Amino acid sequence: MTDTIAILTGASRGIGAAMARGLARPGTRLFTLARRDDPSLAEHARAQGAQLEQISVDLSDLQAASRAAERIASALPRDARRYLLINNAGTVQPVASGAELVDGAAIAAAFNLNVSAVMLLTARFLAAVSGLDADRRILNISSGAGRNPNAGWGVYCATKAALDMYTRVVKQEQGPHGARIVALAPGIVDTDMQAAIRASDPESFPALDKFRDFHASGKLAAPASVAARILAYLDRDDFGATEIDDIRNYD
Ligand SMILES: NC(=O)c1ccc[n+]([C@@H]2O[C@H](COP(=O)([O-])OP(=O)(O)OC[C@H]3O[C@@H](n4cnc5c(N)ncnc54)[C@H](OP(=O)(O)O)[C@@H]3O)[C@@H](O)[C@H]2O)c1
């Protein structure tokens, strides 16, 4: 019997890659979604005795995202003790001031990945686990950027604010006996996303020096330690009580 079903997006790099390693345990069936597979994760899962299915999908393509969500939902056993959906994949691009935001395809791709694909995966997940007498938890990896404005991040801040509000809506819909859901900011973490931020054009992103300084002065958290703290957070008895949260509140 499978104890835990875990579905994790953005598992190929950064915080997601570290969370995937923590989730791959005996008794867990882990589904991961990203554009690229991670061969070392497959080895890790084998060594740990976890079941792993890596799905290569561009989640900014909503038809592909929908197909992947359907495929996972139809494969879910109904007798697990625990069902987890972690919506972690995200992009900070396009970084541009409001006056420069003219690339409609880039704006749409970011909203698709950061918000719409989350809704599609969540919908299939909720339908698949509806009525089960099991522990059901959804964790949306959000950002402080959804809660505080940052010049040049009109798209990123708006997508994460949308993710936060969507999380609040689902919490209200699910009520006290349904699936639990949280939008959690992970802090500032040393991943490719931070490297992309440091490569921003200073004209488009006035806070560039601050982010370069975070890196130079060692203020970025290591993905493995943040992932371990997020997974511990996911296990909390009171998970879902605070639906808009920040892992730095638990330092
Ligand atoms: N790092 C930070 O300081 C920080 C701060 C606040 C919030 N966050 C949030 O934390 C989450 C993880 O960030 P990270 O720093 O770990 O990012 P990252 O290192 O850039 O990794 C992003 C992950 O998302 C996947 N991804 C990107 N575009 C995708 C697409 N179109 N379709 C499917 N998967 C896609 C990537 O895989 P592929 O490239 O293989 O597709 C990768 O596994 C994001 O939601 C981010 O907004 C990060």
PDB file of C-alpha atoms and ligand atoms in Angstrom:
ATOM      1  CA  MET A   1       0.000   0.000   0.000  1.00  0.00           C
ATOM      2  CA  THR A   2       1.141   3.540  -0.723  1.00  0.00           C
ATOM      3  CA  ASP A   3       1.283   5.679   2.396  1.00  0.00           C
ATOM      4  CA  THR A   4       1.801   9.068   0.728  1.00  0.00           C
ATOM      5  CA  ILE A   5       1.081  10.407  -2.739  1.00  0.00           C
ATOM      6  CA  ALA A   6       3.076  13.541  -3.497  1.00  0.00           C
ATOM      7  CA  ILE A   7       2.802  15.672  -6.626  1.00  0.00           C
ATOM      8  CA  LEU A   8       5.517  18.297  -7.009  1.00  0.00           C
ATOM      9  CA  THR A   9       6.051  20.838  -9.791  1.00  0.00           C
ATOM     10  CA  GLY A  10       9.407  22.408 -10.592  1.00  0.00           C
ATOM     11  CA  ALA A  11      11.308  19.415  -9.240  1.00  0.00           C
ATOM     12  CA  SER A  12      14.261  19.604 -11.620  1.00  0.00           C
ATOM     13  CA  ARG A  13      16.131  22.513 -10.017  1.00  0.00           C
ATOM     14  CA  GLY A  14      16.350  24.790  -7.009  1.00  0.00           C
ATOM     15  CA  ILE A  15      13.970  24.435  -4.069  1.00  0.00           C
ATOM     16  CA  GLY A  16      11.889  21.830  -5.919  1.00  0.00           C
ATOM     17  CA  ALA A  17      14.875  19.551  -6.604  1.00  0.00           C
ATOM     18  CA  ALA A  18      15.743  19.640  -2.912  1.00  0.00           C
ATOM     19  CA  MET A  19      12.127  18.976  -1.873  1.00  0.00           C
ATOM     20  CA  ALA A  20      11.917  16.040  -4.298  1.00  0.00           C
ATOM     21  CA  ARG A  21      14.842  14.403  -2.524  1.00  0.00           C
ATOM     22  CA  GLY A  22      13.174  14.865   0.850  1.00  0.00           C
ATOM     23  CA  LEU A  23       9.846  13.511  -0.414  1.00  0.00           C
ATOM     24  CA  ALA A  24      11.345  10.376  -1.990  1.00  0.00           C
ATOM     25  CA  ARG A  25      10.913   7.969   0.908  1.00  0.00           C
ATOM     26  CA  PRO A  26       9.771   4.360   1.213  1.00  0.00           C
ATOM     27  CA  GLY A  27       5.982   4.221   1.018  1.00  0.00           C
ATOM     28  CA  THR A  28       5.770   7.406  -1.047  1.00  0.00           C
ATOM     29  CA  ARG A  29       4.702   7.593  -4.654  1.00  0.00           C
ATOM     30  CA  LEU A  30       6.098  10.819  -6.063  1.00  0.00           C
ATOM     31  CA  PHE A  31       4.994  12.480  -9.302  1.00  0.00           C
ATOM     32  CA  THR A  32       7.207  15.320 -10.493  1.00  0.00           C
ATOM     33  CA  LEU A  33       6.555  17.830 -13.249  1.00  0.00           C
ATOM     34  CA  ALA A  34       9.075  20.078 -15.004  1.00  0.00           C
ATOM     35  CA  ARG A  35      10.266  20.614 -18.551  1.00  0.00           C
ATOM     36  CA  ARG A  36      13.344  18.491 -17.837  1.00  0.00           C
ATOM     37  CA  ASP A  37      13.709  15.146 -16.104  1.00  0.00           C
ATOM     38  CA  ASP A  38      16.358  14.729 -13.440  1.00  0.00           C
ATOM     39  CA  PRO A  39      18.238  11.421 -13.848  1.00  0.00           C
ATOM     40  CA  SER A  40      19.906  11.821 -10.450  1.00  0.00           C
ATOM     41  CA  LEU A  41      16.477  12.062  -8.800  1.00  0.00           C
ATOM     42  CA  ALA A  42      15.537   8.732 -10.395  1.00  0.00           C
ATOM     43  CA  GLU A  43      18.663   7.169  -8.885  1.00  0.00           C
ATOM     44  CA  HIS A  44      17.956   8.754  -5.517  1.00  0.00           C
ATOM     45  CA  ALA A  45      14.347   7.482  -5.506  1.00  0.00           C
ATOM     46  CA  ARG A  46      15.498   3.969  -6.415  1.00  0.00           C
ATOM     47  CA  ALA A  47      18.043   3.999  -3.595  1.00  0.00           C
ATOM     48  CA  GLN A  48      15.387   5.225  -1.146  1.00  0.00           C
ATOM     49  CA  GLY A  49      12.762   2.704  -2.253  1.00  0.00           C
ATOM     50  CA  ALA A  50      10.338   5.442  -3.343  1.00  0.00           C
ATOM     51  CA  GLN A  51       8.159   5.159  -6.427  1.00  0.00           C
ATOM     52  CA  LEU A  52       8.843   8.026  -8.837  1.00  0.00           C
ATOM     53  CA  GLU A  53       7.231   9.176 -12.042  1.00  0.00           C
ATOM     54  CA  GLN A  54       8.845  12.192 -13.701  1.00  0.00           C
ATOM     55  CA  ILE A  55       6.599  13.967 -16.180  1.00  0.00           C
ATOM     56  CA  SER A  56       8.220  16.284 -18.721  1.00  0.00           C
ATOM     57  CA  VAL A  57       5.828  19.118 -19.338  1.00  0.00           C
ATOM     58  CA  ASP A  58       5.933  22.819 -20.065  1.00  0.00           C
ATOM     59  CA  LEU A  59       3.389  24.078 -17.551  1.00  0.00           C
ATOM     60  CA  SER A  60       3.113  27.432 -19.320  1.00  0.00           C
ATOM     61  CA  ASP A  61       1.348  25.452 -22.078  1.00  0.00           C
ATOM     62  CA  LEU A  62      -2.060  25.048 -20.463  1.00  0.00           C
ATOM     63  CA  GLN A  63      -3.204  22.211 -22.722  1.00  0.00           C
ATOM     64  CA  ALA A  64      -0.089  20.249 -21.827  1.00  0.00           C
ATOM     65  CA  ALA A  65      -0.540  21.174 -18.162  1.00  0.00           C
ATOM     66  CA  SER A  66      -4.134  19.984 -18.276  1.00  0.00           C
ATOM     67  CA  ARG A  67      -3.182  16.678 -19.905  1.00  0.00           C
ATOM     68  CA  ALA A  68      -0.487  16.083 -17.275  1.00  0.00           C
ATOM     69  CA  ALA A  69      -2.919  16.916 -14.463  1.00  0.00           C
ATOM     70  CA  GLU A  70      -5.504  14.483 -15.880  1.00  0.00           C
ATOM     71  CA  ARG A  71      -2.911  11.775 -16.293  1.00  0.00           C
ATOM     72  CA  ILE A  72      -1.771  12.063 -12.682  1.00  0.00           C
ATOM     73  CA  ALA A  73      -5.309  12.287 -11.310  1.00  0.00           C
ATOM     74  CA  SER A  74      -6.380   9.143 -13.159  1.00  0.00           C
ATOM     75  CA  ALA A  75      -3.324   7.249 -11.830  1.00  0.00           C
ATOM     76  CA  LEU A  76      -3.899   8.117  -8.165  1.00  0.00           C
ATOM     77  CA  PRO A  77      -4.676   5.174  -5.904  1.00  0.00           C
ATOM     78  CA  ARG A  78      -7.606   5.889  -3.591  1.00  0.00           C
ATOM     79  CA  ASP A  79      -6.308   4.167  -0.488  1.00  0.00           C
ATOM     80  CA  ALA A  80      -3.318   6.315   0.474  1.00  0.00           C
ATOM     81  CA  ARG A  81      -3.158   7.878   3.919  1.00  0.00           C
ATOM     82  CA  ARG A  82      -1.938  11.197   2.610  1.00  0.00           C
ATOM     83  CA  TYR A  83      -2.185  13.221  -0.609  1.00  0.00           C
ATOM     84  CA  LEU A  84       0.112  16.197  -1.191  1.00  0.00           C
ATOM     85  CA  LEU A  85       0.187  18.689  -4.058  1.00  0.00           C
ATOM     86  CA  ILE A  86       3.103  21.124  -4.038  1.00  0.00           C
ATOM     87  CA  ASN A  87       2.861  23.837  -6.676  1.00  0.00           C
ATOM     88  CA  ASN A  88       6.448  25.072  -6.716  1.00  0.00           C
ATOM     89  CA  ALA A  89       7.365  25.735 -10.379  1.00  0.00           C
ATOM     90  CA  GLY A  90       7.568  29.431 -11.136  1.00  0.00           C
ATOM     91  CA  THR A  91       9.278  32.135 -13.105  1.00  0.00           C
ATOM     92  CA  VAL A  92      10.315  35.697 -12.297  1.00  0.00           C
ATOM     93  CA  GLN A  93      10.409  36.637 -15.995  1.00  0.00           C
ATOM     94  CA  PRO A  94       9.626  38.981 -17.676  1.00  0.00           C
ATOM     95  CA  VAL A  95      11.474  41.562 -15.556  1.00  0.00           C
ATOM     96  CA  ALA A  96      10.452  44.941 -16.961  1.00  0.00           C
ATOM     97  CA  SER A  97       8.923  48.195 -15.785  1.00  0.00           C
ATOM     98  CA  GLY A  98       5.252  48.789 -16.420  1.00  0.00           C
ATOM     99  CA  ALA A  99       6.034  50.967 -19.426  1.00  0.00           C
ATOM    100  CA  GLU A 100       8.216  48.227 -20.934  1.00  0.00           C
ATOM    101  CA  LEU A 101       5.796  45.330 -20.494  1.00  0.00           C
ATOM    102  CA  VAL A 102       4.831  44.919 -24.135  1.00  0.00           C
ATOM    103  CA  ASP A 103       5.602  41.220 -24.719  1.00  0.00           C
ATOM    104  CA  GLY A 104       2.151  39.688 -24.392  1.00  0.00           C
ATOM    105  CA  ALA A 105       3.404  36.134 -24.907  1.00  0.00           C
ATOM    106  CA  ALA A 106       5.930  36.477 -22.063  1.00  0.00           C
ATOM    107  CA  ILE A 107       3.294  37.965 -19.755  1.00  0.00           C
ATOM    108  CA  ALA A 108       0.840  35.178 -20.593  1.00  0.00           C
ATOM    109  CA  ALA A 109       3.492  32.467 -20.145  1.00  0.00           C
ATOM    110  CA  ALA A 110       4.285  33.752 -16.645  1.00  0.00           C
ATOM    111  CA  PHE A 111       0.627  33.912 -15.620  1.00  0.00           C
ATOM    112  CA  ASN A 112       0.064  30.450 -17.100  1.00  0.00           C
ATOM    113  CA  LEU A 113       2.957  28.918 -15.156  1.00  0.00           C
ATOM    114  CA  ASN A 114       2.648  30.832 -11.889  1.00  0.00           C
ATOM    115  CA  VAL A 115      -1.157  30.892 -11.636  1.00  0.00           C
ATOM    116  CA  SER A 116      -3.249  29.107 -14.278  1.00  0.00           C
ATOM    117  CA  ALA A 117      -1.366  25.788 -14.243  1.00  0.00           C
ATOM    118  CA  VAL A 118      -1.641  25.821 -10.442  1.00  0.00           C
ATOM    119  CA  MET A 119      -5.416  26.124 -10.809  1.00  0.00           C
ATOM    120  CA  LEU A 120      -5.571  23.259 -13.303  1.00  0.00           C
ATOM    121  CA  LEU A 121      -3.447  20.930 -11.181  1.00  0.00           C
ATOM    122  CA  THR A 122      -5.368  21.882  -8.061  1.00  0.00           C
ATOM    123  CA  ALA A 123      -8.726  21.276  -9.740  1.00  0.00           C
ATOM    124  CA  ARG A 124      -7.750  17.746 -10.829  1.00  0.00           C
ATOM    125  CA  PHE A 125      -6.201  17.054  -7.440  1.00  0.00           C
ATOM    126  CA  LEU A 126      -9.288  18.236  -5.527  1.00  0.00           C
ATOM    127  CA  ALA A 127     -11.591  16.198  -7.746  1.00  0.00           C
ATOM    128  CA  ALA A 128      -9.408  13.085  -7.404  1.00  0.00           C
ATOM    129  CA  VAL A 129      -9.231  13.248  -3.601  1.00  0.00           C
ATOM    130  CA  SER A 130     -12.764  14.493  -3.011  1.00  0.00           C
ATOM    131  CA  GLY A 131     -14.645  12.330  -0.536  1.00  0.00           C
ATOM    132  CA  LEU A 132     -11.558  10.436   0.583  1.00  0.00           C
ATOM    133  CA  ASP A 133     -11.062  10.023   4.286  1.00  0.00           C
ATOM    134  CA  ALA A 134      -7.395  10.963   3.929  1.00  0.00           C
ATOM    135  CA  ASP A 135      -5.077  13.792   4.827  1.00  0.00           C
ATOM    136  CA  ARG A 136      -5.095  16.158   1.807  1.00  0.00           C
ATOM    137  CA  ARG A 137      -2.743  19.125   1.649  1.00  0.00           C
ATOM    138  CA  ILE A 138      -1.918  21.675  -1.044  1.00  0.00           C
ATOM    139  CA  LEU A 139       1.138  23.893  -0.712  1.00  0.00           C
ATOM    140  CA  ASN A 140       1.551  26.781  -3.138  1.00  0.00           C
ATOM    141  CA  ILE A 141       5.051  28.220  -3.141  1.00  0.00           C
ATOM    142  CA  SER A 142       4.427  31.933  -3.230  1.00  0.00           C
ATOM    143  CA  SER A 143       6.750  34.867  -2.621  1.00  0.00           C
ATOM    144  CA  GLY A 144       7.109  38.000  -0.571  1.00  0.00           C
ATOM    145  CA  ALA A 145       6.803  39.606  -4.018  1.00  0.00           C
ATOM    146  CA  GLY A 146       3.070  38.843  -3.931  1.00  0.00           C
ATOM    147  CA  ARG A 147       2.753  40.807  -0.730  1.00  0.00           C
ATOM    148  CA  ASN A 148       5.081  43.780  -1.335  1.00  0.00           C
ATOM    149  CA  PRO A 149       5.633  45.645  -4.620  1.00  0.00           C
ATOM    150  CA  ASN A 150       9.038  45.624  -6.288  1.00  0.00           C
ATOM    151  CA  ALA A 151       9.739  47.873  -9.291  1.00  0.00           C
ATOM    152  CA  GLY A 152      10.339  45.812 -12.436  1.00  0.00           C
ATOM    153  CA  TRP A 153       8.364  42.856 -11.111  1.00  0.00           C
ATOM    154  CA  GLY A 154       4.882  43.885 -12.234  1.00  0.00           C
ATOM    155  CA  VAL A 155       4.268  40.412 -13.654  1.00  0.00           C
ATOM    156  CA  TYR A 156       5.959  38.408 -10.905  1.00  0.00           C
ATOM    157  CA  CYS A 157       4.353  40.366  -8.059  1.00  0.00           C
ATOM    158  CA  ALA A 158       0.929  40.197  -9.736  1.00  0.00           C
ATOM    159  CA  THR A 159       1.160  36.427 -10.325  1.00  0.00           C
ATOM    160  CA  LYS A 160       2.155  35.712  -6.729  1.00  0.00           C
ATOM    161  CA  ALA A 161      -0.554  38.054  -5.381  1.00  0.00           C
ATOM    162  CA  ALA A 162      -3.014  36.134  -7.578  1.00  0.00           C
ATOM    163  CA  LEU A 163      -1.678  32.842  -6.214  1.00  0.00           C
ATOM    164  CA  ASP A 164      -2.179  34.086  -2.657  1.00  0.00           C
ATOM    165  CA  MET A 165      -5.767  35.169  -3.310  1.00  0.00           C
ATOM    166  CA  TYR A 166      -6.559  31.935  -5.159  1.00  0.00           C
ATOM    167  CA  THR A 167      -5.269  30.050  -2.105  1.00  0.00           C
ATOM    168  CA  ARG A 168      -7.608  32.024   0.149  1.00  0.00           C
ATOM    169  CA  VAL A 169     -10.557  31.246  -2.117  1.00  0.00           C
ATOM    170  CA  VAL A 170      -9.830  27.504  -2.138  1.00  0.00           C
ATOM    171  CA  LYS A 171      -9.448  27.502   1.631  1.00  0.00           C
ATOM    172  CA  GLN A 172     -12.868  29.111   1.956  1.00  0.00           C
ATOM    173  CA  GLU A 173     -14.399  26.614  -0.488  1.00  0.00           C
ATOM    174  CA  GLN A 174     -12.882  23.591   1.257  1.00  0.00           C
ATOM    175  CA  GLY A 175     -13.968  24.655   4.719  1.00  0.00           C
ATOM    176  CA  PRO A 176     -12.827  22.906   7.898  1.00  0.00           C
ATOM    177  CA  HIS A 177     -13.235  19.325   6.609  1.00  0.00           C
ATOM    178  CA  GLY A 178     -11.858  19.569   3.076  1.00  0.00           C
ATOM    179  CA  ALA A 179      -8.344  19.740   1.699  1.00  0.00           C
ATOM    180  CA  ARG A 180      -6.037  22.114   3.538  1.00  0.00           C
ATOM    181  CA  ILE A 181      -4.154  24.757   1.562  1.00  0.00           C
ATOM    182  CA  VAL A 182      -1.371  27.284   2.205  1.00  0.00           C
ATOM    183  CA  ALA A 183       0.532  29.842   0.112  1.00  0.00           C
ATOM    184  CA  LEU A 184       4.022  29.898   1.598  1.00  0.00           C
ATOM    185  CA  ALA A 185       6.858  32.323   0.820  1.00  0.00           C
ATOM    186  CA  PRO A 186      10.217  30.484   0.976  1.00  0.00           C
ATOM    187  CA  GLY A 187      12.537  33.442   1.711  1.00  0.00           C
ATOM    188  CA  ILE A 188      15.500  34.317  -0.499  1.00  0.00           C
ATOM    189  CA  VAL A 189      17.066  31.115  -1.724  1.00  0.00           C
ATOM    190  CA  ASP A 190      20.260  30.442  -3.667  1.00  0.00           C
ATOM    191  CA  THR A 191      18.809  29.036  -6.896  1.00  0.00           C
ATOM    192  CA  ASP A 192      18.872  29.690 -10.636  1.00  0.00           C
ATOM    193  CA  MET A 193      15.990  32.107 -10.082  1.00  0.00           C
ATOM    194  CA  GLN A 194      18.237  34.322  -7.939  1.00  0.00           C
ATOM    195  CA  ALA A 195      20.960  34.080 -10.612  1.00  0.00           C
ATOM    196  CA  ALA A 196      18.381  35.225 -13.187  1.00  0.00           C
ATOM    197  CA  ILE A 197      17.399  38.122 -10.898  1.00  0.00           C
ATOM    198  CA  ARG A 198      21.063  39.168 -10.566  1.00  0.00           C
ATOM    199  CA  ALA A 199      21.341  39.137 -14.366  1.00  0.00           C
ATOM    200  CA  SER A 200      18.460  41.628 -14.717  1.00  0.00           C
ATOM    201  CA  ASP A 201      18.944  44.898 -16.548  1.00  0.00           C
ATOM    202  CA  PRO A 202      19.424  47.624 -13.879  1.00  0.00           C
ATOM    203  CA  GLU A 203      17.236  49.945 -15.958  1.00  0.00           C
ATOM    204  CA  SER A 204      14.347  47.503 -15.589  1.00  0.00           C
ATOM    205  CA  PHE A 205      15.081  46.381 -12.037  1.00  0.00           C
ATOM    206  CA  PRO A 206      16.197  49.162  -9.681  1.00  0.00           C
ATOM    207  CA  ALA A 207      16.705  46.769  -6.706  1.00  0.00           C
ATOM    208  CA  LEU A 208      19.444  44.917  -8.592  1.00  0.00           C
ATOM    209  CA  ASP A 209      22.267  46.041  -6.272  1.00  0.00           C
ATOM    210  CA  LYS A 210      20.325  44.875  -3.222  1.00  0.00           C
ATOM    211  CA  PHE A 211      19.922  41.387  -4.701  1.00  0.00           C
ATOM    212  CA  ARG A 212      23.597  41.273  -5.756  1.00  0.00           C
ATOM    213  CA  ASP A 213      24.506  42.223  -2.213  1.00  0.00           C
ATOM    214  CA  PHE A 214      22.295  39.456  -0.747  1.00  0.00           C
ATOM    215  CA  HIS A 215      24.378  37.005  -2.776  1.00  0.00           C
ATOM    216  CA  ALA A 216      27.778  38.595  -2.156  1.00  0.00           C
ATOM    217  CA  SER A 217      27.181  38.825   1.611  1.00  0.00           C
ATOM    218  CA  GLY A 218      25.966  35.238   1.948  1.00  0.00           C
ATOM    219  CA  LYS A 219      22.348  36.122   2.786  1.00  0.00           C
ATOM    220  CA  LEU A 220      20.814  33.569   0.424  1.00  0.00           C
ATOM    221  CA  ALA A 221      19.507  30.426   2.097  1.00  0.00           C
ATOM    222  CA  ALA A 222      20.653  27.041   0.788  1.00  0.00           C
ATOM    223  CA  PRO A 223      17.932  25.160  -1.160  1.00  0.00           C
ATOM    224  CA  ALA A 224      18.445  21.972   0.896  1.00  0.00           C
ATOM    225  CA  SER A 225      17.870  23.710   4.222  1.00  0.00           C
ATOM    226  CA  VAL A 226      14.837  25.652   2.951  1.00  0.00           C
ATOM    227  CA  ALA A 227      13.389  22.468   1.435  1.00  0.00           C
ATOM    228  CA  ALA A 228      13.819  20.596   4.730  1.00  0.00           C
ATOM    229  CA  ARG A 229      12.026  23.396   6.572  1.00  0.00           C
ATOM    230  CA  ILE A 230       9.216  23.509   4.009  1.00  0.00           C
ATOM    231  CA  LEU A 231       8.708  19.735   4.285  1.00  0.00           C
ATOM    232  CA  ALA A 232       8.622  20.002   8.083  1.00  0.00           C
ATOM    233  CA  TYR A 233       6.074  22.812   7.693  1.00  0.00           C
ATOM    234  CA  LEU A 234       3.989  20.584   5.427  1.00  0.00           C
ATOM    235  CA  ASP A 235       3.871  17.989   8.222  1.00  0.00           C
ATOM    236  CA  ARG A 236       2.632  20.404  10.882  1.00  0.00           C
ATOM    237  CA  ASP A 237      -0.604  19.485  12.651  1.00  0.00           C
ATOM    238  CA  ASP A 238      -1.822  23.053  12.202  1.00  0.00           C
ATOM    239  CA  PHE A 239      -1.005  23.144   8.463  1.00  0.00           C
ATOM    240  CA  GLY A 240      -3.645  25.294   6.767  1.00  0.00           C
ATOM    241  CA  ALA A 241      -4.508  27.368   9.844  1.00  0.00           C
ATOM    242  CA  THR A 242      -2.515  30.309   8.417  1.00  0.00           C
ATOM    243  CA  GLU A 243      -3.203  30.240   4.687  1.00  0.00           C
ATOM    244  CA  ILE A 244      -0.844  33.098   3.751  1.00  0.00           C
ATOM    245  CA  ASP A 245       2.451  32.293   5.394  1.00  0.00           C
ATOM    246  CA  ASP A 246       6.219  32.721   5.202  1.00  0.00           C
ATOM    247  CA  ILE A 247       8.761  30.071   6.191  1.00  0.00           C
ATOM    248  CA  ARG A 248      10.838  32.839   7.808  1.00  0.00           C
ATOM    249  CA  ASN A 249       8.100  33.120  10.462  1.00  0.00           C
ATOM    250  CA  TYR A 250       9.403  29.765  11.761  1.00  0.00           C
ATOM    251  CA  ASP A 251      13.115  30.635  12.120  1.00  0.00           C
TER     252      ASP A 251
HETATM  253  N1  LIG B   1      14.685  31.491  -5.082  1.00  0.00           N
HETATM  254  C1  LIG B   1      14.101  32.448  -4.374  1.00  0.00           C
HETATM  255  O1  LIG B   1      14.769  33.308  -3.767  1.00  0.00           O
HETATM  256  C2  LIG B   1      12.606  32.497  -4.303  1.00  0.00           C
HETATM  257  C3  LIG B   1      12.043  33.526  -3.521  1.00  0.00           C
HETATM  258  C4  LIG B   1      10.657  33.596  -3.419  1.00  0.00           C
HETATM  259  C5  LIG B   1       9.869  32.682  -4.069  1.00  0.00           C
HETATM  260  N2  LIG B   1      10.440  31.701  -4.834  1.00  0.00           N
HETATM  261  C6  LIG B   1       9.546  30.746  -5.497  1.00  0.00           C
HETATM  262  O2  LIG B   1       9.982  29.421  -5.241  1.00  0.00           O
HETATM  263  C7  LIG B   1       9.635  28.565  -6.340  1.00  0.00           C
HETATM  264  C8  LIG B   1      10.856  27.793  -6.790  1.00  0.00           C
HETATM  265  O3  LIG B   1      11.839  28.748  -7.166  1.00  0.00           O
HETATM  266  P1  LIG B   1      13.390  28.379  -7.418  1.00  0.00           P
HETATM  267  O4  LIG B   1      14.157  29.539  -6.920  1.00  0.00           O
HETATM  268  O5  LIG B   1      13.684  27.013  -6.955  1.00  0.00           O
HETATM  269  O6  LIG B   1      13.383  28.440  -9.014  1.00  0.00           O
HETATM  270  P2  LIG B   1      14.370  27.794 -10.099  1.00  0.00           P
HETATM  271  O7  LIG B   1      15.654  27.391  -9.484  1.00  0.00           O
HETATM  272  O8  LIG B   1      14.364  28.751 -11.225  1.00  0.00           O
HETATM  273  O9  LIG B   1      13.577  26.454 -10.514  1.00  0.00           O
HETATM  274  C9  LIG B   1      12.326  26.580 -11.117  1.00  0.00           C
HETATM  275  C10 LIG B   1      11.732  25.195 -11.290  1.00  0.00           C
HETATM  276  O10 LIG B   1      10.490  25.396 -12.016  1.00  0.00           O
HETATM  277  C11 LIG B   1      10.530  24.642 -13.208  1.00  0.00           C
HETATM  278  N3  LIG B   1       9.905  25.370 -14.317  1.00  0.00           N
HETATM  279  C12 LIG B   1      10.224  26.603 -14.773  1.00  0.00           C
HETATM  280  N4  LIG B   1       9.490  26.901 -15.862  1.00  0.00           N
HETATM  281  C13 LIG B   1       8.697  25.818 -16.082  1.00  0.00           C
HETATM  282  C14 LIG B   1       7.726  25.511 -17.066  1.00  0.00           C
HETATM  283  N5  LIG B   1       7.421  26.371 -18.055  1.00  0.00           N
HETATM  284  N6  LIG B   1       7.090  24.318 -17.002  1.00  0.00           N
HETATM  285  C15 LIG B   1       7.395  23.419 -16.033  1.00  0.00           C
HETATM  286  N7  LIG B   1       8.298  23.662 -15.063  1.00  0.00           N
HETATM  287  C16 LIG B   1       8.942  24.854 -15.099  1.00  0.00           C
HETATM  288  C17 LIG B   1      12.006  24.438 -13.513  1.00  0.00           C
HETATM  289  O11 LIG B   1      12.210  23.250 -14.255  1.00  0.00           O
HETATM  290  P3  LIG B   1      12.529  23.186 -15.835  1.00  0.00           P
HETATM  291  O12 LIG B   1      13.383  24.348 -16.152  1.00  0.00           O
HETATM  292  O13 LIG B   1      13.156  21.836 -15.995  1.00  0.00           O
HETATM  293  O14 LIG B   1      11.172  23.274 -16.468  1.00  0.00           O
HETATM  294  C18 LIG B   1      12.604  24.285 -12.130  1.00  0.00           C
HETATM  295  O15 LIG B   1      12.494  22.954 -11.692  1.00  0.00           O
HETATM  296  C19 LIG B   1       9.059  29.496  -7.410  1.00  0.00           C
HETATM  297  O16 LIG B   1       7.656  29.452  -7.387  1.00  0.00           O
HETATM  298  C20 LIG B   1       9.548  30.872  -6.992  1.00  0.00           C
HETATM  299  O17 LIG B   1       8.684  31.906  -7.449  1.00  0.00           O
HETATM  300  C21 LIG B   1      11.792  31.589  -4.956  1.00  0.00           C
END
